[in-house]
Each structure stands twice: as structure tokens, then as C-alpha cells.
PDB file of C-alpha atoms in Angstrom:
ATOM      1  CA  MET B   1       0.000   0.000   0.000  1.00  0.00           C
ATOM      2  CA  LEU B   2       2.894   2.336   0.766  1.00  0.00           C
ATOM      3  CA  MET B   3       4.451   1.835  -2.679  1.00  0.00           C
ATOM      4  CA  PHE B   4       1.043   2.403  -4.284  1.00  0.00           C
ATOM      5  CA  PHE B   5       0.734   5.702  -2.414  1.00  0.00           C
ATOM      6  CA  LEU B   6       4.285   6.783  -3.294  1.00  0.00           C
ATOM      7  CA  ARG B   7       3.742   6.088  -7.010  1.00  0.00           C
ATOM      8  CA  ARG B   8       0.597   8.199  -7.028  1.00  0.00           C
ATOM      9  CA  PHE B   9       2.292  10.945  -5.013  1.00  0.00           C
ATOM     10  CA  LEU B  10       5.302  11.166  -7.338  1.00  0.00           C
ATOM     11  CA  SER B  11       3.083  11.250 -10.418  1.00  0.00           C
ATOM     12  CA  GLY B  12       1.155  14.098  -8.771  1.00  0.00           C
ATOM     13  CA  ILE B  13       4.358  16.114  -8.276  1.00  0.00           C
ATOM     14  CA  VAL B  14       5.263  15.612 -11.932  1.00  0.00           C
ATOM     15  CA  LEU B  15       1.797  16.771 -12.965  1.00  0.00           C
ATOM     16  CA  VAL B  16       2.099  19.948 -10.877  1.00  0.00           C
ATOM     17  CA  LEU B  17       5.464  20.810 -12.430  1.00  0.00           C
ATOM     18  CA  VAL B  18       4.301  20.072 -15.983  1.00  0.00           C
ATOM     19  CA  ALA B  19       1.130  22.145 -15.577  1.00  0.00           C
ATOM     20  CA  ALA B  20       3.039  25.058 -14.005  1.00  0.00           C
ATOM     21  CA  SER B  21       5.671  24.973 -16.753  1.00  0.00           C
ATOM     22  CA  ALA B  22       3.028  24.942 -19.489  1.00  0.00           C
ATOM     23  CA  ILE B  23       1.198  27.923 -17.985  1.00  0.00           C
ATOM     24  CA  PHE B  24       4.492  29.796 -17.544  1.00  0.00           C
ATOM     25  CA  GLY B  25       5.327  29.299 -21.211  1.00  0.00           C
ATOM     26  CA  LEU B  26       1.881  30.394 -22.395  1.00  0.00           C
ATOM     27  CA  MET B  27       1.827  33.469 -20.172  1.00  0.00           C
ATOM     28  CA  SER B  28       5.273  34.497 -21.453  1.00  0.00           C
ATOM     29  CA  LEU B  29       3.883  34.898 -24.976  1.00  0.00           C
ATOM     30  CA  SER B  30       2.176  38.147 -23.944  1.00  0.00           C
ATOM     31  CA  ASP B  31       5.044  39.805 -22.054  1.00  0.00           C
ATOM     32  CA  ASP B  32       5.183  42.894 -24.295  1.00  0.00           C
ATOM     33  CA  ALA B  33       1.438  43.460 -24.070  1.00  0.00           C
ATOM     34  CA  VAL B  34       1.521  43.162 -20.275  1.00  0.00           C
ATOM     35  CA  ALA B  35       4.332  45.711 -19.941  1.00  0.00           C
ATOM     36  CA  ARG B  36       2.374  48.105 -22.165  1.00  0.00           C
ATOM     37  CA  SER B  37      -0.812  47.535 -20.160  1.00  0.00           C
ATOM     38  CA  ILE B  38       0.860  48.216 -16.815  1.00  0.00           C
ATOM     39  CA  ALA B  39       2.809  51.248 -18.068  1.00  0.00           C
ATOM     40  CA  GLY B  40      -0.309  52.671 -19.712  1.00  0.00           C
ATOM     41  CA  GLN B  41      -1.418  52.940 -23.300  1.00  0.00           C
ATOM     42  CA  THR B  42      -0.016  56.480 -23.568  1.00  0.00           C
ATOM     43  CA  ALA B  43       3.430  55.501 -22.234  1.00  0.00           C
ATOM     44  CA  SER B  44       6.442  55.951 -24.496  1.00  0.00           C
ATOM     45  CA  GLU B  45       8.543  53.040 -25.709  1.00  0.00           C
ATOM     46  CA  GLU B  46      11.231  53.976 -23.187  1.00  0.00           C
ATOM     47  CA  GLN B  47       8.728  53.856 -20.343  1.00  0.00           C
ATOM     48  CA  VAL B  48       7.424  50.493 -21.522  1.00  0.00           C
ATOM     49  CA  ALA B  49      10.979  49.150 -21.737  1.00  0.00           C
ATOM     50  CA  ALA B  50      11.708  50.445 -18.239  1.00  0.00           C
ATOM     51  CA  LYS B  51       8.599  48.738 -16.877  1.00  0.00           C
ATOM     52  CA  ALA B  52       9.574  45.492 -18.629  1.00  0.00           C
ATOM     53  CA  ALA B  53      13.028  45.696 -17.044  1.00  0.00           C
ATOM     54  CA  GLU B  54      11.454  46.383 -13.628  1.00  0.00           C
ATOM     55  CA  LEU B  55       9.330  43.251 -13.968  1.00  0.00           C
ATOM     56  CA  GLY B  56      12.285  41.207 -15.191  1.00  0.00           C
ATOM     57  CA  LEU B  57      10.775  40.692 -18.620  1.00  0.00           C
ATOM     58  CA  ASP B  58      14.037  41.695 -20.281  1.00  0.00           C
ATOM     59  CA  GLN B  59      15.693  38.549 -18.918  1.00  0.00           C
ATOM     60  CA  PRO B  60      15.926  35.345 -21.002  1.00  0.00           C
ATOM     61  CA  LEU B  61      12.916  33.079 -20.644  1.00  0.00           C
ATOM     62  CA  VAL B  62      14.985  30.234 -19.183  1.00  0.00           C
ATOM     63  CA  THR B  63      16.471  32.520 -16.526  1.00  0.00           C
ATOM     64  CA  ARG B  64      13.039  33.796 -15.531  1.00  0.00           C
ATOM     65  CA  TYR B  65      11.665  30.261 -15.401  1.00  0.00           C
ATOM     66  CA  VAL B  66      14.499  29.015 -13.189  1.00  0.00           C
ATOM     67  CA  ASP B  67      14.052  32.004 -10.855  1.00  0.00           C
ATOM     68  CA  TRP B  68      10.308  31.410 -10.630  1.00  0.00           C
ATOM     69  CA  LEU B  69      10.718  27.657 -10.101  1.00  0.00           C
ATOM     70  CA  THR B  70      13.297  28.272  -7.367  1.00  0.00           C
ATOM     71  CA  GLY B  71      10.884  30.605  -5.625  1.00  0.00           C
ATOM     72  CA  LEU B  72       8.085  28.045  -6.000  1.00  0.00           C
ATOM     73  CA  LEU B  73      10.171  25.294  -4.389  1.00  0.00           C
ATOM     74  CA  ASN B  74      10.922  27.697  -1.526  1.00  0.00           C
ATOM     75  CA  GLY B  75       7.257  28.586  -1.099  1.00  0.00           C
ATOM     76  CA  ASP B  76       7.610  32.083  -2.597  1.00  0.00           C
ATOM     77  CA  LEU B  77       5.147  32.716  -5.434  1.00  0.00           C
ATOM     78  CA  GLY B  78       6.288  36.299  -6.039  1.00  0.00           C
ATOM     79  CA  SER B  79       4.219  39.473  -5.993  1.00  0.00           C
ATOM     80  CA  SER B  80       1.416  40.846  -8.135  1.00  0.00           C
ATOM     81  CA  TRP B  81       2.645  43.006 -10.994  1.00  0.00           C
ATOM     82  CA  TYR B  82      -0.266  45.396 -10.467  1.00  0.00           C
ATOM     83  CA  SER B  83      -0.777  45.722  -6.712  1.00  0.00           C
ATOM     84  CA  GLY B  84       2.637  44.589  -5.475  1.00  0.00           C
ATOM     85  CA  GLN B  85       0.882  42.361  -2.933  1.00  0.00           C
ATOM     86  CA  PRO B  86       2.541  38.978  -2.285  1.00  0.00           C
ATOM     87  CA  VAL B  87       0.788  36.187  -4.176  1.00  0.00           C
ATOM     88  CA  ASN B  88       0.891  34.026  -1.039  1.00  0.00           C
ATOM     89  CA  THR B  89      -1.162  36.667   0.780  1.00  0.00           C
ATOM     90  CA  ILE B  90      -3.675  36.934  -2.068  1.00  0.00           C
ATOM     91  CA  ILE B  91      -4.168  33.175  -2.187  1.00  0.00           C
ATOM     92  CA  SER B  92      -4.449  32.738   1.577  1.00  0.00           C
ATOM     93  CA  ALA B  93      -7.194  35.383   1.640  1.00  0.00           C
ATOM     94  CA  LYS B  94      -9.172  33.925  -1.291  1.00  0.00           C
ATOM     95  CA  LEU B  95      -8.610  30.190  -0.912  1.00  0.00           C
ATOM     96  CA  PRO B  96     -11.060  29.534   1.988  1.00  0.00           C
ATOM     97  CA  VAL B  97     -13.952  30.785  -0.158  1.00  0.00           C
ATOM     98  CA  THR B  98     -13.190  28.499  -3.084  1.00  0.00           C
ATOM     99  CA  LEU B  99     -12.291  25.502  -0.924  1.00  0.00           C
ATOM    100  CA  SER B 100     -15.570  25.841   0.944  1.00  0.00           C
ATOM    101  CA  ILE B 101     -17.777  25.572  -2.129  1.00  0.00           C
ATOM    102  CA  LEU B 102     -15.551  22.918  -3.754  1.00  0.00           C
ATOM    103  CA  LEU B 103     -15.395  20.570  -0.770  1.00  0.00           C
ATOM    104  CA  VAL B 104     -19.050  20.993   0.166  1.00  0.00           C
ATOM    105  CA  GLY B 105     -20.002  20.421  -3.460  1.00  0.00           C
ATOM    106  CA  LEU B 106     -17.780  17.338  -3.703  1.00  0.00           C
ATOM    107  CA  PHE B 107     -19.168  15.873  -0.474  1.00  0.00           C
ATOM    108  CA  ALA B 108     -22.768  16.510  -1.526  1.00  0.00           C
ATOM    109  CA  ALA B 109     -22.149  15.016  -4.982  1.00  0.00           C
ATOM    110  CA  ALA B 110     -20.566  11.877  -3.489  1.00  0.00           C
ATOM    111  CA  VAL B 111     -23.279  11.225  -0.903  1.00  0.00           C
ATOM    112  CA  LEU B 112     -26.212  11.934  -3.213  1.00  0.00           C
ATOM    113  CA  ALA B 113     -24.646   9.972  -6.082  1.00  0.00           C
ATOM    114  CA  VAL B 114     -24.349   6.848  -3.929  1.00  0.00           C
ATOM    115  CA  LEU B 115     -27.900   7.139  -2.593  1.00  0.00           C
ATOM    116  CA  ILE B 116     -29.446   7.860  -5.988  1.00  0.00           C
ATOM    117  CA  GLY B 117     -27.329   5.318  -7.868  1.00  0.00           C
ATOM    118  CA  VAL B 118     -28.083   2.520  -5.409  1.00  0.00           C
ATOM    119  CA  ALA B 119     -31.806   3.363  -5.404  1.00  0.00           C
ATOM    120  CA  ALA B 120     -31.907   3.271  -9.218  1.00  0.00           C
ATOM    121  CA  ALA B 121     -30.114  -0.085  -9.378  1.00  0.00           C
ATOM    122  CA  VAL B 122     -32.140  -1.741  -6.622  1.00  0.00           C
ATOM    123  CA  LYS B 123     -35.611  -0.333  -7.234  1.00  0.00           C
ATOM    124  CA  GLY B 124     -35.557  -0.206 -11.033  1.00  0.00           C
ATOM    125  CA  GLY B 125     -38.784   0.759 -12.792  1.00  0.00           C
ATOM    126  CA  TRP B 126     -39.870   4.380 -12.591  1.00  0.00           C
ATOM    127  CA  VAL B 127     -37.158   5.185 -10.024  1.00  0.00           C
ATOM    128  CA  ASP B 128     -34.471   4.098 -12.474  1.00  0.00           C
ATOM    129  CA  ARG B 129     -36.087   6.031 -15.322  1.00  0.00           C
ATOM    130  CA  ALA B 130     -36.365   9.143 -13.157  1.00  0.00           C
ATOM    131  CA  VAL B 131     -32.698   8.903 -12.177  1.00  0.00           C
ATOM    132  CA  GLN B 132     -31.698   8.474 -15.824  1.00  0.00           C
ATOM    133  CA  SER B 133     -33.709  11.547 -16.800  1.00  0.00           C
ATOM    134  CA  LEU B 134     -32.253  13.627 -13.982  1.00  0.00           C
ATOM    135  CA  ALA B 135     -28.748  12.492 -14.919  1.00  0.00           C
ATOM    136  CA  ILE B 136     -29.224  13.636 -18.515  1.00  0.00           C
ATOM    137  CA  LEU B 137     -30.573  16.961 -17.265  1.00  0.00           C
ATOM    138  CA  GLY B 138     -27.598  17.322 -14.919  1.00  0.00           C
ATOM    139  CA  PHE B 139     -25.204  16.694 -17.812  1.00  0.00           C
ATOM    140  CA  ALA B 140     -26.947  19.129 -20.136  1.00  0.00           C
ATOM    141  CA  VAL B 141     -27.392  22.175 -17.888  1.00  0.00           C
ATOM    142  CA  PRO B 142     -24.146  24.144 -17.307  1.00  0.00           C
ATOM    143  CA  SER B 143     -23.208  25.163 -13.779  1.00  0.00           C
ATOM    144  CA  PHE B 144     -23.502  28.900 -14.456  1.00  0.00           C
ATOM    145  CA  LEU B 145     -27.115  28.484 -15.591  1.00  0.00           C
ATOM    146  CA  LEU B 146     -27.908  26.382 -12.538  1.00  0.00           C
ATOM    147  CA  ALA B 147     -26.301  29.075 -10.399  1.00  0.00           C
ATOM    148  CA  LEU B 148     -28.518  31.751 -11.944  1.00  0.00           C
ATOM    149  CA  VAL B 149     -31.679  29.657 -11.483  1.00  0.00           C
ATOM    150  CA  LEU B 150     -30.825  28.812  -7.880  1.00  0.00           C
ATOM    151  CA  SER B 151     -29.963  32.424  -7.085  1.00  0.00           C
ATOM    152  CA  VAL B 152     -33.168  33.825  -8.553  1.00  0.00           C
ATOM    153  CA  THR B 153     -35.378  31.116  -7.026  1.00  0.00           C
ATOM    154  CA  PHE B 154     -33.996  30.582  -3.531  1.00  0.00           C
ATOM    155  CA  ALA B 155     -32.260  33.897  -2.872  1.00  0.00           C
ATOM    156  CA  VAL B 156     -34.177  36.591  -4.751  1.00  0.00           C
ATOM    157  CA  ASN B 157     -37.729  35.224  -4.876  1.00  0.00           C
ATOM    158  CA  TRP B 158     -37.986  33.027  -1.778  1.00  0.00           C
ATOM    159  CA  ARG B 159     -35.177  34.689   0.224  1.00  0.00           C
ATOM    160  CA  ILE B 160     -34.133  31.459   1.923  1.00  0.00           C
ATOM    161  CA  PHE B 161     -30.419  31.876   1.216  1.00  0.00           C
ATOM    162  CA  PRO B 162     -28.260  34.978   0.719  1.00  0.00           C
ATOM    163  CA  ALA B 163     -27.867  36.045  -2.907  1.00  0.00           C
ATOM    164  CA  VAL B 164     -24.254  37.189  -2.577  1.00  0.00           C
ATOM    165  CA  GLY B 165     -21.419  37.168  -0.089  1.00  0.00           C
ATOM    166  CA  PHE B 166     -19.470  34.679   2.003  1.00  0.00           C
ATOM    167  CA  VAL B 167     -19.393  34.143   5.774  1.00  0.00           C
ATOM    168  CA  PRO B 168     -16.165  32.509   7.046  1.00  0.00           C
ATOM    169  CA  LEU B 169     -16.547  29.308   9.012  1.00  0.00           C
ATOM    170  CA  SER B 170     -14.594  30.877  11.883  1.00  0.00           C
ATOM    171  CA  GLU B 171     -17.259  33.564  12.296  1.00  0.00           C
ATOM    172  CA  SER B 172     -20.470  31.538  12.105  1.00  0.00           C
ATOM    173  CA  PHE B 173     -21.108  27.918  11.171  1.00  0.00           C
ATOM    174  CA  SER B 174     -24.741  28.530  10.265  1.00  0.00           C
ATOM    175  CA  GLY B 175     -23.816  31.627   8.262  1.00  0.00           C
ATOM    176  CA  TRP B 176     -21.091  29.681   6.467  1.00  0.00           C
ATOM    177  CA  ILE B 177     -23.517  26.889   5.553  1.00  0.00           C
ATOM    178  CA  MET B 178     -26.092  29.376   4.279  1.00  0.00           C
ATOM    179  CA  SER B 179     -23.520  31.238   2.150  1.00  0.00           C
ATOM    180  CA  VAL B 180     -22.053  28.129   0.466  1.00  0.00           C
ATOM    181  CA  THR B 181     -25.203  26.040  -0.040  1.00  0.00           C
ATOM    182  CA  LEU B 182     -26.365  27.534  -3.356  1.00  0.00           C
ATOM    183  CA  PRO B 183     -22.942  27.805  -5.063  1.00  0.00           C
ATOM    184  CA  ALA B 184     -21.956  24.328  -3.873  1.00  0.00           C
ATOM    185  CA  THR B 185     -25.257  22.936  -5.159  1.00  0.00           C
ATOM    186  CA  ALA B 186     -24.735  24.555  -8.556  1.00  0.00           C
ATOM    187  CA  LEU B 187     -21.336  22.860  -8.776  1.00  0.00           C
ATOM    188  CA  ALA B 188     -22.433  19.508  -7.360  1.00  0.00           C
ATOM    189  CA  ILE B 189     -25.367  18.665  -9.640  1.00  0.00           C
ATOM    190  CA  GLY B 190     -23.317  17.832 -12.739  1.00  0.00           C
ATOM    191  CA  ALA B 191     -20.768  15.789 -10.770  1.00  0.00           C
ATOM    192  CA  MET B 192     -23.562  14.003  -8.922  1.00  0.00           C
ATOM    193  CA  ALA B 193     -25.286  13.060 -12.183  1.00  0.00           C
ATOM    194  CA  ALA B 194     -22.149  11.524 -13.698  1.00  0.00           C
ATOM    195  CA  THR B 195     -21.183   9.697 -10.514  1.00  0.00           C
ATOM    196  CA  ALA B 196     -24.719   8.412  -9.874  1.00  0.00           C
ATOM    197  CA  GLN B 197     -24.750   6.882 -13.359  1.00  0.00           C
ATOM    198  CA  GLN B 198     -21.510   5.084 -12.601  1.00  0.00           C
ATOM    199  CA  VAL B 199     -22.772   3.856  -9.210  1.00  0.00           C
ATOM    200  CA  ARG B 200     -25.951   2.585 -10.835  1.00  0.00           C
ATOM    201  CA  GLY B 201     -24.072   0.711 -13.560  1.00  0.00           C
ATOM    202  CA  SER B 202     -21.570  -0.779 -11.113  1.00  0.00           C
ATOM    203  CA  MET B 203     -24.325  -1.845  -8.708  1.00  0.00           C
ATOM    204  CA  LEU B 204     -26.226  -3.594 -11.491  1.00  0.00           C
ATOM    205  CA  ASP B 205     -23.064  -5.467 -12.481  1.00  0.00           C
ATOM    206  CA  VAL B 206     -22.284  -6.462  -8.896  1.00  0.00           C
ATOM    207  CA  LEU B 207     -25.859  -7.495  -8.064  1.00  0.00           C
ATOM    208  CA  GLY B 208     -25.800  -9.798 -11.083  1.00  0.00           C
ATOM    209  CA  ALA B 209     -22.541 -11.466 -10.041  1.00  0.00           C
ATOM    210  CA  ASP B 210     -22.445 -15.120  -9.003  1.00  0.00           C
ATOM    211  CA  TYR B 211     -21.132 -14.464  -5.492  1.00  0.00           C
ATOM    212  CA  VAL B 212     -24.060 -12.137  -4.770  1.00  0.00           C
ATOM    213  CA  ARG B 213     -26.556 -14.781  -5.831  1.00  0.00           C
ATOM    214  CA  THR B 214     -24.715 -17.275  -3.623  1.00  0.00           C
ATOM    215  CA  LEU B 215     -24.851 -14.970  -0.608  1.00  0.00           C
ATOM    216  CA  ARG B 216     -28.524 -14.322  -1.204  1.00  0.00           C
ATOM    217  CA  SER B 217     -29.264 -18.067  -1.434  1.00  0.00           C
ATOM    218  CA  ARG B 218     -27.584 -18.558   1.946  1.00  0.00           C
ATOM    219  CA  GLY B 219     -30.140 -16.275   3.555  1.00  0.00           C
ATOM    220  CA  LEU B 220     -28.038 -13.149   3.966  1.00  0.00           C
ATOM    221  CA  SER B 221     -30.219 -10.118   4.660  1.00  0.00           C
ATOM    222  CA  GLU B 222     -30.759  -7.746   1.744  1.00  0.00           C
ATOM    223  CA  ARG B 223     -29.411  -4.798   3.714  1.00  0.00           C
ATOM    224  CA  SER B 224     -26.197  -6.612   4.613  1.00  0.00           C
ATOM    225  CA  LEU B 225     -25.862  -7.838   1.049  1.00  0.00           C
ATOM    226  CA  LEU B 226     -26.194  -4.341  -0.346  1.00  0.00           C
ATOM    227  CA  PHE B 227     -24.104  -2.292   2.059  1.00  0.00           C
ATOM    228  CA  ARG B 228     -21.462  -4.786   3.234  1.00  0.00           C
ATOM    229  CA  HIS B 229     -20.772  -6.601  -0.016  1.00  0.00           C
ATOM    230  CA  ALA B 230     -22.292  -5.108  -3.157  1.00  0.00           C
ATOM    231  CA  LEU B 231     -21.667  -1.421  -2.426  1.00  0.00           C
ATOM    232  CA  ARG B 232     -18.042  -2.046  -1.422  1.00  0.00           C
ATOM    233  CA  ASN B 233     -17.354  -3.464  -4.884  1.00  0.00           C
ATOM    234  CA  ALA B 234     -19.491  -0.927  -6.760  1.00  0.00           C
ATOM    235  CA  VAL B 235     -17.987   2.231  -5.259  1.00  0.00           C
ATOM    236  CA  PRO B 236     -14.349   2.027  -6.520  1.00  0.00           C
ATOM    237  CA  PRO B 237     -15.169   2.773 -10.201  1.00  0.00           C
ATOM    238  CA  ALA B 238     -17.344   5.657  -9.045  1.00  0.00           C
ATOM    239  CA  LEU B 239     -14.393   7.127  -7.146  1.00  0.00           C
ATOM    240  CA  THR B 240     -12.485   7.427 -10.408  1.00  0.00           C
ATOM    241  CA  VAL B 241     -15.392   9.273 -12.019  1.00  0.00           C
ATOM    242  CA  LEU B 242     -15.788  11.532  -8.978  1.00  0.00           C
ATOM    243  CA  GLY B 243     -12.092  12.418  -9.087  1.00  0.00           C
ATOM    244  CA  LEU B 244     -12.405  13.436 -12.727  1.00  0.00           C
ATOM    245  CA  GLN B 245     -15.552  15.404 -11.970  1.00  0.00           C
ATOM    246  CA  PHE B 246     -13.680  17.374  -9.319  1.00  0.00           C
ATOM    247  CA  ILE B 247     -11.580  18.912 -12.099  1.00  0.00           C
ATOM    248  CA  GLY B 248     -14.835  20.173 -13.611  1.00  0.00           C
ATOM    249  CA  LEU B 249     -15.869  21.568 -10.229  1.00  0.00           C
ATOM    250  CA  VAL B 250     -12.684  23.649 -10.101  1.00  0.00           C
ATOM    251  CA  GLY B 251     -13.382  25.082 -13.550  1.00  0.00           C
ATOM    252  CA  GLY B 252     -17.030  25.728 -12.727  1.00  0.00           C
ATOM    253  CA  ALA B 253     -16.091  27.578  -9.534  1.00  0.00           C
ATOM    254  CA  ILE B 254     -14.628  30.425 -11.613  1.00  0.00           C
ATOM    255  CA  VAL B 255     -18.063  31.212 -13.063  1.00  0.00           C
ATOM    256  CA  VAL B 256     -20.188  30.286 -10.048  1.00  0.00           C
ATOM    257  CA  GLU B 257     -18.210  32.585  -7.766  1.00  0.00           C
ATOM    258  CA  ARG B 258     -18.984  35.525 -10.014  1.00  0.00           C
ATOM    259  CA  VAL B 259     -22.712  34.721 -10.046  1.00  0.00           C
ATOM    260  CA  PHE B 260     -22.895  34.681  -6.246  1.00  0.00           C
ATOM    261  CA  GLY B 261     -20.487  37.570  -5.677  1.00  0.00           C
ATOM    262  CA  LEU B 262     -17.888  35.395  -3.963  1.00  0.00           C
ATOM    263  CA  TYR B 263     -14.358  36.782  -4.009  1.00  0.00           C
ATOM    264  CA  GLY B 264     -12.455  33.527  -4.162  1.00  0.00           C
ATOM    265  CA  ILE B 265      -9.668  32.016  -6.207  1.00  0.00           C
ATOM    266  CA  GLY B 266     -11.897  31.732  -9.282  1.00  0.00           C
ATOM    267  CA  THR B 267     -12.719  35.447  -9.319  1.00  0.00           C
ATOM    268  CA  GLU B 268      -9.090  36.363  -8.660  1.00  0.00           C
ATOM    269  CA  ILE B 269      -7.645  34.240 -11.456  1.00  0.00           C
ATOM    270  CA  PHE B 270     -10.242  35.612 -13.875  1.00  0.00           C
ATOM    271  CA  SER B 271      -9.203  39.186 -13.088  1.00  0.00           C
ATOM    272  CA  ALA B 272      -5.478  38.362 -13.084  1.00  0.00           C
ATOM    273  CA  SER B 273      -5.579  36.524 -16.405  1.00  0.00           C
ATOM    274  CA  SER B 274      -7.515  39.397 -18.007  1.00  0.00           C
ATOM    275  CA  GLY B 275      -4.769  41.817 -16.972  1.00  0.00           C
ATOM    276  CA  GLY B 276      -1.867  39.458 -17.631  1.00  0.00           C
ATOM    277  CA  ASP B 277      -0.777  39.413 -13.976  1.00  0.00           C
ATOM    278  CA  GLN B 278       1.571  36.473 -14.470  1.00  0.00           C
ATOM    279  CA  PRO B 279       2.693  35.846 -10.853  1.00  0.00           C
ATOM    280  CA  VAL B 280      -0.907  35.716  -9.617  1.00  0.00           C
ATOM    281  CA  VAL B 281      -2.086  33.460 -12.449  1.00  0.00           C
ATOM    282  CA  LEU B 282       0.874  31.101 -11.995  1.00  0.00           C
ATOM    283  CA  GLY B 283       0.508  30.996  -8.218  1.00  0.00           C
ATOM    284  CA  ILE B 284      -3.218  30.263  -8.329  1.00  0.00           C
ATOM    285  CA  THR B 285      -2.738  27.682 -11.080  1.00  0.00           C
ATOM    286  CA  VAL B 286      -0.156  25.820  -9.011  1.00  0.00           C
ATOM    287  CA  VAL B 287      -2.414  25.867  -5.943  1.00  0.00           C
ATOM    288  CA  LEU B 288      -5.430  24.623  -7.922  1.00  0.00           C
ATOM    289  CA  VAL B 289      -3.417  21.829  -9.542  1.00  0.00           C
ATOM    290  CA  ILE B 290      -2.098  20.812  -6.115  1.00  0.00           C
ATOM    291  CA  ILE B 291      -5.669  20.678  -4.771  1.00  0.00           C
ATOM    292  CA  ILE B 292      -6.786  18.568  -7.743  1.00  0.00           C
ATOM    293  CA  VAL B 293      -3.817  16.233  -7.299  1.00  0.00           C
ATOM    294  CA  LEU B 294      -4.456  15.857  -3.556  1.00  0.00           C
ATOM    295  CA  VAL B 295      -8.159  15.109  -4.021  1.00  0.00           C
ATOM    296  CA  ASN B 296      -7.444  12.555  -6.741  1.00  0.00           C
ATOM    297  CA  LEU B 297      -4.671  11.078  -4.595  1.00  0.00           C
ATOM    298  CA  LEU B 298      -7.203  10.550  -1.806  1.00  0.00           C
ATOM    299  CA  MET B 299      -9.541   8.946  -4.340  1.00  0.00           C
ATOM    300  CA  ASP B 300      -6.759   6.619  -5.486  1.00  0.00           C
ATOM    301  CA  VAL B 301      -5.918   5.639  -1.908  1.00  0.00           C
ATOM    302  CA  ALA B 302      -9.597   4.954  -1.162  1.00  0.00           C
ATOM    303  CA  TYR B 303      -9.775   2.922  -4.381  1.00  0.00           C
ATOM    304  CA  GLY B 304      -6.721   0.930  -3.257  1.00  0.00           C
ATOM    305  CA  VAL B 305      -8.252   0.257   0.152  1.00  0.00           C
ATOM    306  CA  LEU B 306     -11.535  -0.960  -1.357  1.00  0.00           C
ATOM    307  CA  ASN B 307      -9.921  -2.854  -4.233  1.00  0.00           C
ATOM    308  CA  PRO B 308      -6.517  -4.319  -3.265  1.00  0.00           C
ATOM    309  CA  LYS B 309      -5.909  -5.560  -6.836  1.00  0.00           C
ATOM    310  CA  VAL B 310      -5.071  -2.051  -8.065  1.00  0.00           C
ATOM    311  CA  ARG B 311      -2.207  -1.670  -5.573  1.00  0.00           C
ATOM    312  CA  VAL B 312       0.046  -3.818  -7.728  1.00  0.00           C
ATOM    313  CA  ALA B 313      -0.903  -1.984 -10.940  1.00  0.00           C
TER     314      ALA B 313
END
């Protein structure tokens, strides 16, 4: 199990470095435009060149990359080219907002997907057809549209939840729950639909297996059969799907945060990328990739615990 974990961990580190390097290269293509934007459109060529030198853009690309990578390995993500604020400070202020809606959304998607998927596989009939229809609807409707519908319905019209804003968990648990419920729901529905479909398919396969029929013929209770045997073997494939869906949750958070007026990582990277603020974009990208890698690493470990055969893969 330890070697399985180490292999996944090392592959995650490689992924972080590859993603960061790719973003660094792409962002470097617009260096001249960024220097012009920061200096001002009316600035002279000398002023633009001076600003580029101040930002280090006159250095060779390899030198800049090595300097940035060295800072990254030392935990220093640099400072914003616009505000001068350390990127670490920007991220630490914005990250709790995004993590709140991502983790709540992921938890809700996982729990609901298991319940709905198992119900569809076991009950069949109209329950199965209803789940299939809801899954298709969940696939088809984008998260930003769901966010708008939820905001108008539950915040503007019914006034059950706040329409905008975020309450930190440290200030009020109930306020935190109220502020993250709608954005987390908007993110979770698509992931829940995909994962529920996988749970349903896996449960149908497992329930049709020979060992399940044998256990049932020996008089094992249906509840024990479902939750102690069948579900244990049906969940691992769903974990893989849920891990992939989490990547979609991260992308959807950028739009959902703007709908609900949440000033998190998604809003910050949108603003930074629009202005070409390379240190902020790179820092946030690295943090988001690390979060994705960690979540998928946990999924892989859970998969290995439930299905020992994959540990030797």
C-alpha cells in the first residue's frame, strides 16, 4: 500500500510541475502586451521598456523560469505586478472561499450519487427512469445556468439563502452553511449526475454477479448484502469518475463565484488573467493543480483500500 501511495504521489508532483511549466510558457507569450498595459497605453517606448526591465521581462525566458521555479520550491510565489501584494497573501485570503464551495459540493455530490445510484439499481422501474432523466438533465445544464436559477429562485424570490457574499466558518457555522449552499449545489449537480450513473451501472453489475446470488441463497439479509458486499465493490469505479468530476468543479467555480459575488480564487484568477498578472495566475494555477492532485490522490488511496488488486498496478 505504501508503494502504491508513493507512485501516485510522485506522479502528482510531476503533474504539478508540468502544468506550471506549461502555464508559464503560455503566459510568457504576452510579455510585451503586459508591460504596455501596466505602463499605460499612452506611455512611451522607453517607459514600456523600463517597466519590462522592472518586472524582469528583459531577462531570457529560461532565466526567468528558473528564478520562478526556485521561488516556487521555496514557497515564494512572487508578488502581483499590479498591486505589489505577495501572491501568497492573495491566495491565503481567497482560498477559503473556493475551498468551501468545492469541498461541500464534492461531499454533496458523493453522498447523493451513492444514494441515488443505489436506489436506481435496486428499485428499477420508474425510479431508475427518473434517475436516468435527472442524470441527462444534470449533464446538459451548465453550472452557471444552474447558479442563476438557484440564485433567482432561492435567494431573490424566496429569500431562503443569501444572494451574494461569504461568511467565514470561523465567524459563524450557520452563516457559512447558508452562504455556500447555493454555489456548492450549482457545482455539485453535474458531478452528482455523472457519478450516480456510474454507481448505478456498477451496482447492477455487482448485483448480477455469481457471489451475490450465492450470498442471497444462503439467507443473507438484503441490507447486509447491499451495504457490506455489493456497495463495497461498486464504489471504486465511481471514485475514479468523482475524481475526474472534481476537475470540472474547479473550472465551474470560476463562473459560479462571479454569479454569487464570492471573491475567491476563481474570481481572482479571472481578473489576473484578463490583466496578464503572471505571478498571480501562476501561483493560483499551481495551488489549484495541487488541490486537484491531492483530491485525486485521496480517491486513489480509497480505491486501493476498497480494491486491493489495483495496488500492484
